[in-house]
Amino acid sequence: GNSVTQMEGPVTLSEEAFLTINCTYTATGYPSLFWYVQYPGEGLQLLLKATKADDKGSNKGFEATYRKETTSFHLEKGSVQVSDSAVYFCALRSGSARQLTFGSGTQLTVLP
Amino acid sequence: NAGVTQTPKFRILKIGQSMTLQCTQDMNHNYMYWYRQDPGMGLKLIYYSVGAGITDKGEVPNGYNVSRSTTEDFPLRLELAAPSQTSVYFCASSYVRGEDGDTQYFGPGTRLTVL
């Protein structure tokens, strides 16, 4: 079956630090890959996505590249801000199914 | 355009009680989903629907029921609530076609406690 493994949290960084959150997956076929973000007290929002190998998704300074050879979709940001403090979820959708398979989430706290 | 709305935001139930969590979307999406999020865990799919009148089980359907009589509404019913159903419940919707077809839009969630 499908599965997503995310870097264990929580992660605490200082403002302007570099961020990497690792995500690897197991799936049949060629999945679409997503990063969702959940701010405190809110529902999940799509941050970025990639639908085929070597695609790079980007949004709000965050980037992730779909690496089929390593089955990875690591999230990066060059300079984090306090406002980036949230829980980040890696997810995949495989084949004709529309439902998502989520990782366990990584809590990020950015200190001023 | 309100997106996906859920009611109530919070609820405390006693063991054995029943309740319905409401979910409505105004984006004319054909797909709708119910997930639960347990502390420190990712979201798990409970039920989903591909259109009015069509529903199917997800990963963790036991103890829940759903119906989809309209495109807009997708209520989740808990019968005989148990402490194991204490969780945060998220409703989501998506459109099957086009560049945005992979994107699921989430409601703000319902925090349920069963005592």
CSV table of C-alpha atoms in Angstrom, one decimal:
chain,number,residue,atom,x,y,z
A,1,GLY,CA,0.0,0.0,0.0
A,2,ASN,CA,0.9,3.7,-0.1
A,3,SER,CA,2.8,5.3,2.8
A,4,VAL,CA,4.6,8.6,3.6
A,5,THR,CA,7.4,8.9,6.1
A,6,GLN,CA,8.3,12.4,7.4
A,7,MET,CA,11.1,13.7,9.4
A,8,GLU,CA,10.3,13.5,13.1
A,9,GLY,CA,9.7,16.8,14.9
A,10,PRO,CA,9.4,19.1,16.5
A,11,VAL,CA,11.9,21.4,14.7
A,12,THR,CA,12.9,24.7,16.2
A,13,LEU,CA,14.9,27.3,14.2
A,14,SER,CA,15.9,30.9,14.5
A,15,GLU,CA,14.5,33.4,12.1
A,16,GLU,CA,16.4,33.5,8.7
A,17,ALA,CA,17.7,29.9,9.2
A,18,PHE,CA,17.6,27.4,6.4
A,19,LEU,CA,14.8,24.8,6.6
A,20,THR,CA,14.7,21.2,5.4
A,21,ILE,CA,11.9,18.8,6.2
A,22,ASN,CA,12.5,15.3,4.8
A,23,CYS,CA,9.8,13.3,3.2
A,24,THR,CA,10.0,9.9,1.5
A,25,TYR,CA,7.2,7.8,0.1
A,26,THR,CA,6.1,4.3,-1.0
A,27,ALA,CA,3.5,4.1,-3.7
A,28,THR,CA,2.4,2.1,-6.7
A,29,GLY,CA,2.7,3.8,-10.0
A,30,TYR,CA,3.5,7.5,-10.3
A,31,PRO,CA,2.0,9.4,-7.5
A,32,SER,CA,1.3,13.1,-7.2
A,33,LEU,CA,3.1,14.7,-4.2
A,34,PHE,CA,2.0,17.5,-1.9
A,35,TRP,CA,3.0,19.6,1.0
A,36,TYR,CA,0.2,20.9,3.2
A,37,VAL,CA,0.6,23.4,6.0
A,38,GLN,CA,-1.6,23.7,9.1
A,39,TYR,CA,-1.4,27.0,11.1
A,40,PRO,CA,-2.5,26.9,14.7
A,41,GLY,CA,-6.3,26.4,15.0
A,42,GLU,CA,-6.9,26.1,11.3
A,43,GLY,CA,-7.5,23.5,8.7
A,44,LEU,CA,-4.9,22.3,6.2
A,45,GLN,CA,-3.9,24.4,3.2
A,46,LEU,CA,-2.0,23.3,0.1
A,47,LEU,CA,1.5,24.8,0.2
A,48,LEU,CA,2.9,23.2,-3.1
A,49,LYS,CA,2.6,20.2,-5.2
A,50,ALA,CA,4.4,18.2,-8.0
A,51,THR,CA,2.7,15.8,-10.3
A,52,LYS,CA,5.6,14.1,-12.1
A,53,ALA,CA,9.3,13.2,-11.7
A,54,ASP,CA,11.8,16.1,-11.6
A,55,ASP,CA,8.9,18.7,-11.2
A,56,LYS,CA,9.7,21.4,-8.6
A,57,GLY,CA,6.8,22.8,-6.7
A,58,SER,CA,7.2,26.3,-5.1
A,59,ASN,CA,5.2,28.8,-3.1
A,60,LYS,CA,5.9,31.5,-0.5
A,61,GLY,CA,9.6,30.8,-0.7
A,62,PHE,CA,9.2,27.1,-0.1
A,63,GLU,CA,10.4,24.5,-2.6
A,64,ALA,CA,10.3,20.8,-3.1
A,65,THR,CA,11.5,18.6,-6.0
A,66,TYR,CA,9.9,15.3,-6.9
A,67,ARG,CA,12.8,12.8,-6.9
A,68,LYS,CA,11.6,9.4,-8.3
A,69,GLU,CA,15.0,7.7,-8.0
A,70,THR,CA,15.1,8.4,-4.2
A,71,THR,CA,11.3,8.4,-3.7
A,72,SER,CA,11.6,11.7,-1.9
A,73,PHE,CA,9.9,15.1,-1.8
A,74,HIS,CA,11.9,17.2,0.7
A,75,LEU,CA,10.6,20.6,1.7
A,76,GLU,CA,13.1,23.5,1.8
A,77,LYS,CA,13.1,27.2,2.5
A,78,GLY,CA,16.2,29.4,2.4
A,79,SER,CA,15.2,31.8,5.2
A,80,VAL,CA,12.4,31.1,7.6
A,81,GLN,CA,10.2,33.6,9.3
A,82,VAL,CA,8.3,33.5,12.6
A,83,SER,CA,5.1,33.4,10.5
A,84,ASP,CA,6.2,30.1,9.1
A,85,SER,CA,5.6,28.4,12.4
A,86,ALA,CA,3.1,25.6,11.7
A,87,VAL,CA,2.7,21.9,11.2
A,88,TYR,CA,3.8,20.7,7.7
A,89,PHE,CA,2.4,17.5,6.2
A,90,CYS,CA,3.7,15.6,3.2
A,91,ALA,CA,1.1,13.7,1.3
A,92,LEU,CA,0.6,11.6,-1.9
A,93,ARG,CA,-2.2,10.7,-4.3
A,94,SER,CA,-1.7,7.5,-6.3
A,95,GLY,CA,-3.4,6.3,-9.5
A,96,SER,CA,-7.1,7.0,-10.1
A,97,ALA,CA,-7.8,7.3,-6.4
A,98,ARG,CA,-8.6,10.9,-5.2
A,99,GLN,CA,-7.9,10.4,-1.5
A,100,LEU,CA,-4.6,11.5,0.0
A,101,THR,CA,-2.2,9.5,2.1
A,102,PHE,CA,-0.5,11.7,4.7
A,103,GLY,CA,2.7,11.6,6.7
A,104,SER,CA,2.5,12.2,10.4
A,105,GLY,CA,3.4,15.9,10.2
A,106,THR,CA,6.3,18.0,11.4
A,107,GLN,CA,5.9,20.8,13.9
A,108,LEU,CA,8.0,23.8,13.0
A,109,THR,CA,8.7,26.6,15.4
A,110,VAL,CA,10.6,29.7,14.3
A,111,LEU,CA,12.0,31.9,17.1
A,112,PRO,CA,12.7,35.7,16.6
B,1,ASN,CA,-17.2,32.1,-1.5
B,2,ALA,CA,-16.9,30.5,1.9
B,3,GLY,CA,-15.1,27.4,0.8
B,4,VAL,CA,-15.6,24.4,3.1
B,5,THR,CA,-17.5,25.1,6.3
B,6,GLN,CA,-17.9,22.7,9.3
B,7,THR,CA,-20.1,22.8,12.3
B,8,PRO,CA,-19.8,22.6,15.3
B,9,LYS,CA,-16.2,23.7,16.1
B,10,PHE,CA,-16.1,21.9,19.4
B,11,ARG,CA,-18.3,19.2,21.0
B,12,ILE,CA,-18.1,17.1,24.1
B,13,LEU,CA,-20.1,13.8,24.0
B,14,LYS,CA,-20.8,11.2,26.6
B,15,ILE,CA,-20.0,7.5,25.8
B,16,GLY,CA,-22.9,6.0,23.8
B,17,GLN,CA,-24.3,9.4,22.5
B,18,SER,CA,-24.7,10.1,18.9
B,19,MET,CA,-24.1,13.2,16.8
B,20,THR,CA,-23.8,14.5,13.3
B,21,LEU,CA,-20.9,16.6,12.1
B,22,GLN,CA,-21.9,18.9,9.3
B,23,CYS,CA,-19.9,19.8,6.2
B,24,THR,CA,-20.8,22.1,3.4
B,25,GLN,CA,-18.8,23.4,0.4
B,26,ASP,CA,-19.8,26.1,-2.1
B,27,MET,CA,-17.2,25.4,-4.8
B,28,ASN,CA,-19.4,22.9,-6.7
B,29,HIS,CA,-16.7,20.2,-6.1
B,30,ASN,CA,-17.8,16.6,-6.8
B,31,TYR,CA,-15.4,14.9,-4.4
B,32,MET,CA,-15.7,15.2,-0.7
B,33,TYR,CA,-13.8,13.6,2.2
B,34,TRP,CA,-13.9,13.1,5.9
B,35,TYR,CA,-10.6,12.7,7.8
B,36,ARG,CA,-9.7,12.4,11.4
B,37,GLN,CA,-6.5,13.7,13.0
B,38,ASP,CA,-5.2,12.2,16.2
B,39,PRO,CA,-2.5,13.9,18.3
B,40,GLY,CA,0.9,13.7,16.7
B,41,MET,CA,-0.5,11.7,13.7
B,42,GLY,CA,-1.3,12.4,10.1
B,43,LEU,CA,-4.8,12.5,8.8
B,44,LYS,CA,-6.6,9.2,8.2
B,45,LEU,CA,-9.5,8.9,5.7
B,46,ILE,CA,-12.8,7.9,7.2
B,47,TYR,CA,-15.2,8.1,4.2
B,48,TYR,CA,-15.3,9.8,0.9
B,49,SER,CA,-17.8,10.6,-1.9
B,50,VAL,CA,-17.4,11.0,-5.6
B,51,GLY,CA,-20.7,12.7,-6.1
B,52,ALA,CA,-24.3,12.9,-4.8
B,53,GLY,CA,-25.6,9.5,-3.8
B,54,ILE,CA,-22.2,7.8,-4.0
B,55,THR,CA,-20.0,7.1,-0.9
B,56,ASP,CA,-17.2,4.7,-0.1
B,57,LYS,CA,-15.2,3.6,2.9
B,58,GLY,CA,-11.7,4.9,3.6
B,59,GLU,CA,-9.0,3.6,5.9
B,60,VAL,CA,-10.9,3.9,9.3
B,61,PRO,CA,-14.7,3.8,8.7
B,62,ASN,CA,-15.8,1.7,11.7
B,63,GLY,CA,-18.2,3.6,14.0
B,64,TYR,CA,-19.1,6.2,11.4
B,65,ASN,CA,-21.7,6.7,8.7
B,66,VAL,CA,-22.1,9.2,5.9
B,67,SER,CA,-24.6,10.3,3.3
B,68,ARG,CA,-24.4,12.6,0.3
B,69,SER,CA,-27.9,13.7,-0.9
B,70,THR,CA,-26.6,17.0,-2.5
B,71,THR,CA,-23.4,18.1,-4.1
B,72,GLU,CA,-22.9,20.7,-1.3
B,73,ASP,CA,-23.4,18.7,1.9
B,74,PHE,CA,-21.5,15.6,3.3
B,75,PRO,CA,-22.5,15.0,6.9
B,76,LEU,CA,-20.7,12.5,9.1
B,77,ARG,CA,-22.7,10.5,11.7
B,78,LEU,CA,-21.3,9.0,14.9
B,79,GLU,CA,-23.4,6.4,16.4
B,80,LEU,CA,-22.7,5.2,20.0
B,81,ALA,CA,-19.7,7.4,20.6
B,82,ALA,CA,-16.6,5.8,22.1
B,83,PRO,CA,-13.5,7.4,23.7
B,84,SER,CA,-11.5,6.2,20.7
B,85,GLN,CA,-13.4,8.6,18.6
B,86,THR,CA,-11.9,11.6,20.4
B,87,SER,CA,-10.1,13.4,17.6
B,88,VAL,CA,-10.2,16.4,15.3
B,89,TYR,CA,-12.3,15.8,12.3
B,90,PHE,CA,-11.7,17.6,8.9
B,91,CYS,CA,-13.9,17.7,5.9
B,92,ALA,CA,-12.3,18.4,2.5
B,93,SER,CA,-13.5,18.7,-1.1
B,94,SER,CA,-11.9,18.6,-4.5
B,95,TYR,CA,-12.7,18.9,-8.2
B,96,VAL,CA,-11.8,16.0,-10.4
B,97,ARG,CA,-10.7,17.9,-13.5
B,98,GLY,CA,-8.2,20.5,-14.6
B,99,GLU,CA,-5.0,21.7,-13.2
B,100,ASP,CA,-6.5,22.2,-9.7
B,101,GLY,CA,-8.0,18.7,-9.7
B,102,ASP,CA,-5.5,17.3,-7.3
B,103,THR,CA,-5.9,20.0,-4.7
B,104,GLN,CA,-8.1,19.2,-1.7
B,105,TYR,CA,-9.6,22.2,0.2
B,106,PHE,CA,-10.1,21.7,3.9
B,107,GLY,CA,-12.5,23.0,6.4
B,108,PRO,CA,-11.4,24.4,9.8
B,109,GLY,CA,-12.2,21.2,11.7
B,110,THR,CA,-14.4,20.0,14.5
B,111,ARG,CA,-12.7,19.1,17.8
B,112,LEU,CA,-14.6,16.2,19.4
B,113,THR,CA,-14.1,14.8,22.9
B,114,VAL,CA,-15.9,11.6,24.1
B,115,LEU,CA,-15.9,11.2,27.9
